[in-house]
């Protein structure tokens, strides 16, 4: 899994979800984390000023910093890293992370299910910004949800928890 990161990330978690037979659709506003952790880091084992040993560096300027006593990964320019996994992602999985929302245009964090950008029929690029969330689906199109102006203003400078069920 590849992430494009231009913000500070507090921790990353990736887990597989075991759906129960006959389970209905997920209700809006509910989040069910995966039952099997596939990857987790909170950067507490990484030296300040270094790149985390548990991730694969691709490009940009990434380093572990401390913000209010919490170790985080900071990108001071558009950057990329890969979360190394032992195998393919399961059909159902969750991704959780925290970031500090910044004022500025463009994605603050984006992720895709492959090691290179190439949104195809089996993948999608998900992007998060202070303005909203968008999904570019291979061969299908783009979907977008925009935040209201008051929510957008409230996010800037705050630690935000992002939870995604795929």
Coordinates of N, CA and C in Angstrom, one line a residue:
X1 N 0.9 -1.2 0.0 CA 0.0 0.0 0.0 C 0.9 1.2 0.0
X2 N 0.6 2.2 -0.8 CA 1.4 3.4 -1.0 C 0.6 4.6 -0.4
X3 N 1.3 5.5 0.2 CA 0.7 6.7 0.8 C 1.4 7.9 0.3
X4 N 0.7 8.9 -0.1 CA 1.3 10.2 -0.4 C 1.0 11.1 0.8
X5 N 2.0 11.6 1.4 CA 1.8 12.3 2.7 C 2.4 13.7 2.7
X6 N 1.6 14.7 3.0 CA 2.1 16.0 3.1 C 1.8 16.6 4.4
X7 N 1.5 15.8 5.4 CA 1.1 16.2 6.7 C 1.8 15.4 7.8
X8 N 1.5 15.7 9.0 CA 2.1 14.9 10.1 C 1.1 13.8 10.4
X9 N 1.6 12.5 10.5 CA 0.8 11.4 10.8 C 1.2 10.9 12.2
X10 N 0.2 10.7 13.1 CA 0.5 10.3 14.4 C 0.7 8.8 14.6
X11 N -0.1 8.0 13.8 CA 0.1 6.5 13.8 C -0.6 6.0 12.6
X12 N -0.2 4.8 12.2 CA -0.8 4.1 11.1 C -1.2 2.7 11.5
X13 N -2.4 2.3 11.2 CA -2.8 0.9 11.4 C -3.6 0.4 10.2
X14 N -3.3 -0.9 9.9 CA -4.0 -1.6 8.8 C -4.4 -2.9 9.3
X15 N -5.7 -3.3 9.1 CA -6.2 -4.5 9.6 C -7.2 -5.2 8.6
X16 N -7.2 -6.5 8.6 CA -8.1 -7.2 7.8 C -9.5 -7.3 8.5
X17 N -10.6 -7.3 7.8 CA -11.9 -7.4 8.4 C -12.5 -8.7 8.0
X18 N -13.0 -9.4 8.9 CA -13.7 -10.7 8.7 C -15.2 -10.4 8.7
X19 N -15.8 -10.3 7.6 CA -17.3 -10.0 7.6 C -18.0 -11.3 7.9
X20 N -19.1 -11.2 8.6 CA -19.9 -12.4 9.0 C -20.9 -12.7 7.8
X21 N -21.1 -13.9 7.6 CA -22.1 -14.3 6.5 C -23.4 -13.7 6.8
X22 N -24.0 -13.1 5.9 CA -25.3 -12.5 6.0 C -25.3 -11.1 6.7
X23 N -24.1 -10.6 6.9 CA -24.0 -9.3 7.5 C -24.5 -8.2 6.6
X24 N -25.3 -7.3 7.1 CA -25.9 -6.3 6.2 C -25.0 -5.2 5.9
X25 N -25.5 -4.2 5.2 CA -24.6 -3.0 4.9 C -24.1 -2.3 6.1
X26 N -23.0 -1.6 6.0 CA -22.5 -0.8 7.1 C -23.3 0.5 7.2
X27 N -23.7 0.8 8.4 CA -24.5 2.0 8.6 C -23.6 3.2 8.7
X28 N -24.1 4.3 8.0 CA -23.3 5.5 8.0 C -22.9 5.9 9.5
X29 N -21.7 6.3 9.7 CA -21.3 6.8 11.0 C -20.7 5.7 11.9
X30 N -20.8 4.4 11.4 CA -20.2 3.3 12.2 C -18.9 2.9 11.6
X31 N -18.0 2.4 12.5 CA -16.7 2.0 12.0 C -16.4 0.7 12.8
X32 N -16.1 -0.4 12.1 CA -15.7 -1.6 12.7 C -14.3 -1.9 12.3
X33 N -13.3 -1.8 13.2 CA -11.9 -2.0 12.8 C -11.7 -3.5 12.5
X34 N -10.7 -3.8 11.7 CA -10.4 -5.1 11.3 C -10.0 -6.0 12.5
X35 N -10.2 -7.3 12.5 CA -9.9 -8.1 13.6 C -8.5 -8.7 13.6
X36 N -7.8 -8.6 12.5 CA -6.4 -9.1 12.4 C -5.5 -7.9 11.9
X37 N -4.6 -7.5 12.8 CA -3.7 -6.4 12.5 C -2.7 -6.8 11.4
X38 N -2.6 -6.1 10.3 CA -1.7 -6.4 9.3 C -0.4 -5.5 9.3
X39 N -0.6 -4.3 9.9 CA 0.5 -3.4 10.1 C 0.1 -2.4 11.1
X40 N 1.1 -2.0 12.0 CA 0.8 -0.9 13.0 C 2.1 -0.3 13.3
X41 N 2.1 1.0 13.4 CA 3.3 1.8 14.0 C 2.8 3.0 14.6
X42 N 3.4 3.4 15.7 CA 3.1 4.7 16.3 C 4.4 5.6 16.4
X43 N 5.4 5.1 15.7 CA 6.7 5.8 15.5 C 7.4 6.0 16.9
X44 N 7.0 5.3 17.9 CA 7.7 5.4 19.2 C 9.0 4.7 19.2
X45 N 9.2 3.8 18.3 CA 10.5 3.0 18.3 C 11.5 3.6 17.3
X46 N 11.1 4.7 16.6 CA 11.9 5.4 15.6 C 12.7 6.6 16.2
X47 N 13.9 6.8 15.8 CA 14.7 7.9 16.2 C 14.2 9.2 15.6
X48 N 14.1 10.2 16.4 CA 13.7 11.6 16.0 C 14.7 12.0 14.8
X49 N 14.1 12.5 13.7 CA 14.9 12.9 12.6 C 15.2 11.8 11.6
X50 N 14.7 10.6 11.9 CA 15.0 9.5 10.9 C 13.7 9.1 10.2
X51 N 13.9 8.2 9.2 CA 12.7 7.7 8.5 C 12.4 6.3 9.2
X52 N 11.2 6.0 9.4 CA 10.8 4.7 10.1 C 11.3 3.5 9.4
X53 N 11.9 2.6 10.1 CA 12.5 1.4 9.6 C 11.4 0.4 9.1
X54 N 10.2 0.6 9.6 CA 9.1 -0.3 9.2 C 8.4 0.1 8.0
X55 N 8.7 1.2 7.4 CA 8.1 1.7 6.1 C 9.2 1.6 5.0
X56 N 8.7 1.7 3.8 CA 9.7 1.7 2.7 C 9.6 3.1 2.1
X57 N 10.8 3.8 2.1 CA 10.9 5.2 1.6 C 10.8 5.1 0.0
X58 N 10.0 6.1 -0.6 CA 9.9 6.2 -2.0 C 10.5 7.5 -2.5
X59 N 9.9 8.6 -1.9 CA 10.4 9.9 -2.3 C 10.0 11.0 -1.3
X60 N 10.6 12.2 -1.5 CA 10.2 13.3 -0.7 C 11.0 13.5 0.6
X61 N 10.5 14.3 1.5 CA 11.2 14.6 2.7 C 10.4 14.2 3.9
X62 N 10.7 13.0 4.5 CA 10.0 12.4 5.6 C 10.9 12.2 6.8
X63 N 10.4 12.6 7.9 CA 11.2 12.3 9.1 C 10.3 12.2 10.3
X64 N 10.7 11.5 11.4 CA 10.0 11.4 12.6 C 10.3 12.6 13.4
X65 N 9.2 13.2 13.9 CA 9.4 14.4 14.8 C 8.5 14.2 16.0
X66 N 8.6 15.1 17.0 CA 7.7 15.0 18.2 C 6.9 16.3 18.2
X67 N 5.6 16.1 18.3 CA 4.6 17.2 18.4 C 3.8 17.0 19.7
X68 N 4.0 18.0 20.6 CA 3.3 17.9 21.9 C 3.6 16.6 22.6
X69 N 4.8 16.1 22.5 CA 5.3 14.9 23.1 C 4.9 13.6 22.4
X70 N 4.3 13.7 21.2 CA 3.8 12.5 20.5 C 4.7 12.4 19.2
X71 N 5.4 11.2 19.0 CA 6.1 11.0 17.8 C 5.2 10.9 16.6
X72 N 5.6 11.6 15.6 CA 4.8 11.6 14.3 C 5.7 11.6 13.1
X73 N 5.2 11.2 12.0 CA 5.9 11.3 10.7 C 5.6 12.6 10.0
X74 N 6.6 13.4 9.7 CA 6.3 14.7 9.0 C 6.9 14.7 7.6
X75 N 6.1 15.2 6.7 CA 6.5 15.4 5.3 C 6.6 16.9 5.1
X76 N 7.8 17.4 4.8 CA 7.9 18.8 4.6 C 7.9 19.2 3.1
X77 N 7.6 18.1 2.3 CA 7.3 18.3 0.8 C 6.5 17.1 0.4
X78 N 5.8 17.2 -0.8 CA 5.1 16.0 -1.2 C 6.0 14.8 -1.2
X79 N 5.5 13.8 -0.5 CA 6.3 12.6 -0.3 C 5.5 11.3 -0.4
X80 N 6.3 10.2 -0.6 CA 5.6 8.9 -0.7 C 6.4 7.9 0.1
X81 N 5.6 6.9 0.6 CA 6.2 5.8 1.2 C 5.3 4.6 1.0
X82 N 5.8 3.4 1.2 CA 5.0 2.2 1.0 C 4.9 1.5 2.4
X83 N 3.7 1.0 2.7 CA 3.6 0.2 3.9 C 3.8 -1.3 3.4
X84 N 4.9 -1.9 3.8 CA 5.2 -3.3 3.3 C 4.3 -4.3 4.0
X85 N 3.7 -5.1 3.2 CA 2.8 -6.2 3.7 C 3.3 -7.5 3.3
X86 N 3.0 -8.5 4.1 CA 3.5 -9.9 3.8 C 2.8 -10.5 2.6
X87 N 1.6 -10.0 2.3 CA 0.8 -10.6 1.1 C -0.2 -9.5 0.6
X88 N -1.1 -10.0 -0.2 CA -2.1 -9.1 -0.7 C -3.1 -8.7 0.4
X89 N -3.6 -7.5 0.2 CA -4.7 -7.0 1.1 C -5.9 -7.9 1.0
X90 N -6.6 -8.2 2.1 CA -7.8 -9.0 2.0 C -8.9 -8.1 1.3
X91 N -10.0 -8.7 0.8 CA -11.0 -7.9 0.1 C -11.6 -6.9 1.0
X92 N -11.8 -7.2 2.3 CA -12.3 -6.2 3.3 C -11.2 -5.9 4.3
X93 N -10.8 -4.6 4.4 CA -9.8 -4.2 5.3 C -10.1 -2.7 5.8
X94 N -9.4 -2.4 6.9 CA -9.5 -1.0 7.4 C -8.2 -0.4 7.4
X95 N -8.2 1.0 7.4 CA -7.0 1.8 7.5 C -7.3 2.9 8.5
X96 N -6.5 3.1 9.5 CA -6.7 4.1 10.4 C -5.4 4.9 10.6
X97 N -5.5 6.2 10.7 CA -4.4 7.1 11.0 C -4.8 8.4 11.6
X98 N -3.9 9.1 12.1 CA -4.2 10.5 12.6 C -3.3 11.4 11.9
X99 N -3.8 12.6 11.7 CA -2.9 13.6 11.0 C -3.3 15.0 11.6
X100 N -2.4 15.9 11.4 CA -2.7 17.3 11.8 C -3.0 18.1 10.5
X101 N -4.3 18.5 10.4 CA -4.8 19.2 9.2 C -4.1 20.5 9.1
X102 N -3.6 20.8 7.9 CA -3.0 22.1 7.6 C -3.8 22.9 6.6
X103 N -3.6 24.2 6.6 CA -4.2 25.0 5.6 C -3.4 24.9 4.3
X104 N -4.1 24.8 3.2 CA -3.4 24.7 1.9 C -4.2 23.8 1.0
X105 N -3.9 23.9 -0.3 CA -4.6 23.2 -1.3 C -4.1 21.8 -1.5
X106 N -4.9 21.0 -2.2 CA -4.5 19.7 -2.5 C -4.6 18.7 -1.4
X107 N -4.4 17.4 -1.8 CA -4.5 16.3 -0.8 C -3.5 16.5 0.3
X108 N -3.9 16.3 1.5 CA -2.9 16.2 2.6 C -2.4 14.8 2.8
X109 N -3.3 13.9 2.5 CA -2.8 12.5 2.5 C -3.7 11.8 1.5
X110 N -3.0 10.8 0.8 CA -3.7 10.0 -0.2 C -3.1 8.6 -0.1
X111 N -4.0 7.6 -0.4 CA -3.5 6.3 -0.4 C -4.1 5.5 -1.5
X112 N -3.4 4.4 -1.9 CA -3.8 3.6 -3.0 C -3.3 2.2 -2.6
X113 N -4.0 1.2 -3.2 CA -3.7 -0.2 -2.8 C -2.5 -0.9 -3.6
X114 N -1.6 -0.1 -4.2 CA -0.5 -0.7 -4.9 C 0.8 0.1 -4.7
X115 N 1.9 -0.4 -5.1 CA 3.2 0.3 -4.8 C 3.5 1.4 -5.8
X116 N 2.7 1.5 -6.9 CA 2.9 2.6 -7.8 C 1.6 3.2 -8.2
X117 N 1.6 4.5 -8.5 CA 0.3 5.1 -8.9 C -0.1 4.6 -10.3
X118 N -1.3 4.1 -10.3 CA -1.8 3.5 -11.5 C -3.2 3.0 -11.2
X119 N -4.1 3.9 -10.9 CA -5.5 3.5 -10.5 C -6.1 2.7 -11.7
X120 N -6.3 1.4 -11.4 CA -7.0 0.5 -12.4 C -8.2 0.0 -11.9
X121 N -8.8 -1.0 -12.6 CA -10.1 -1.5 -12.1 C -10.1 -2.2 -10.8
X122 N -8.9 -2.6 -10.3 CA -8.8 -3.3 -9.0 C -8.3 -2.4 -7.9
X123 N -8.2 -1.1 -8.2 CA -7.7 -0.2 -7.2 C -8.4 1.2 -7.3
X124 N -8.1 2.0 -6.2 CA -8.7 3.3 -6.2 C -7.7 4.2 -5.4
X125 N -7.7 5.5 -5.8 CA -6.9 6.4 -5.1 C -7.8 7.2 -4.2
X126 N -7.6 7.2 -2.9 CA -8.4 7.9 -1.9 C -7.6 9.1 -1.4
X127 N -8.1 10.3 -1.5 CA -7.5 11.5 -1.1 C -8.2 12.2 0.0
X128 N -7.6 12.8 1.0 CA -8.2 13.5 2.1 C -7.5 14.9 2.1
X129 N -8.3 15.9 2.2 CA -7.8 17.3 2.4 C -8.7 18.0 3.4
X130 N -8.4 19.2 3.7 CA -9.2 20.0 4.7 C -10.5 20.3 4.0
X131 N -10.6 20.2 2.7 CA -11.9 20.5 2.0 C -12.8 19.3 1.9
X132 N -12.3 18.1 2.0 CA -13.2 16.9 1.9 C -12.4 15.6 1.5
X133 N -13.1 14.7 1.0 CA -12.6 13.4 0.6 C -13.0 13.1 -0.8
X134 N -12.0 12.5 -1.6 CA -12.4 12.1 -3.0 C -11.8 10.7 -3.2
X135 N -12.5 10.0 -4.1 CA -12.1 8.6 -4.5 C -12.0 8.6 -6.0
X136 N -10.9 8.3 -6.6 CA -10.7 8.1 -8.0 C -10.7 6.6 -8.3
X137 N -11.8 6.1 -8.9 CA -11.9 4.7 -9.1 C -11.5 4.4 -10.6
X138 N -10.6 3.4 -10.7 CA -10.1 3.1 -12.0 C -11.1 2.7 -13.0
X139 N -11.2 3.5 -14.1 CA -12.1 3.2 -15.2 C -13.5 3.6 -14.9
X140 N -13.8 4.1 -13.7 CA -15.2 4.4 -13.3 C -15.4 5.9 -13.2
X141 N -14.5 6.6 -12.6 CA -14.7 8.0 -12.4 C -14.2 8.5 -11.0
X142 N -14.7 9.6 -10.6 CA -14.3 10.2 -9.4 C -15.5 10.6 -8.5
X143 N -15.5 10.3 -7.2 CA -16.5 10.7 -6.3 C -15.9 11.6 -5.3
X144 N -16.7 12.6 -4.8 CA -16.1 13.6 -3.9 C -17.2 13.9 -2.8
X145 N -16.8 14.1 -1.6 CA -17.6 14.6 -0.5 C -16.9 15.9 0.0
X146 N -17.5 17.0 0.0 CA -16.9 18.2 0.4 C -17.4 18.6 1.8
X147 N -16.4 19.0 2.7 CA -16.8 19.5 4.0 C -17.3 20.9 3.9
X148 N -18.2 21.2 4.9 CA -18.7 22.6 4.9 C -17.6 23.6 5.3
X149 N -17.8 24.9 5.0 CA -16.8 25.9 5.4 C -16.5 25.9 6.9
X150 N -17.5 25.7 7.7 CA -17.3 25.8 9.1 C -16.5 24.6 9.6
X151 N -16.7 23.4 9.1 CA -16.0 22.2 9.4 C -14.5 22.3 8.9
X152 N -14.4 22.8 7.7 CA -13.0 23.0 7.1 C -12.2 24.0 8.0
X153 N -12.8 25.1 8.5 CA -12.1 26.0 9.3 C -11.7 25.4 10.7
X154 N -12.6 24.6 11.2 CA -12.4 23.9 12.5 C -11.3 22.9 12.4
X155 N -11.1 22.2 11.3 CA -10.1 21.2 11.1 C -8.6 21.7 11.2
X156 N -8.4 22.9 10.6 CA -7.0 23.4 10.5 C -6.3 23.5 11.8
X157 N -5.1 22.8 11.8 CA -4.3 22.8 13.0 C -4.6 21.8 14.1
X158 N -5.7 21.1 13.8 CA -6.2 20.1 14.8 C -5.7 18.7 14.4
X159 N -5.6 17.8 15.4 CA -5.3 16.4 15.2 C -6.6 15.7 14.8
X160 N -6.6 15.1 13.6 CA -7.8 14.5 13.0 C -7.6 13.0 12.9
X161 N -8.6 12.2 13.3 CA -8.5 10.7 13.2 C -9.3 10.3 11.9
X162 N -8.6 9.6 11.1 CA -9.2 9.2 9.8 C -9.4 7.6 9.9
X163 N -10.6 7.1 9.7 CA -10.9 5.7 9.7 C -11.5 5.3 8.4
X164 N -11.0 4.4 7.7 CA -11.5 4.0 6.4 C -11.8 2.5 6.4
X165 N -13.0 2.1 5.9 CA -13.3 0.7 5.7 C -13.4 0.5 4.2
X166 N -12.6 -0.5 3.7 CA -12.6 -0.8 2.3 C -13.2 -2.2 2.1

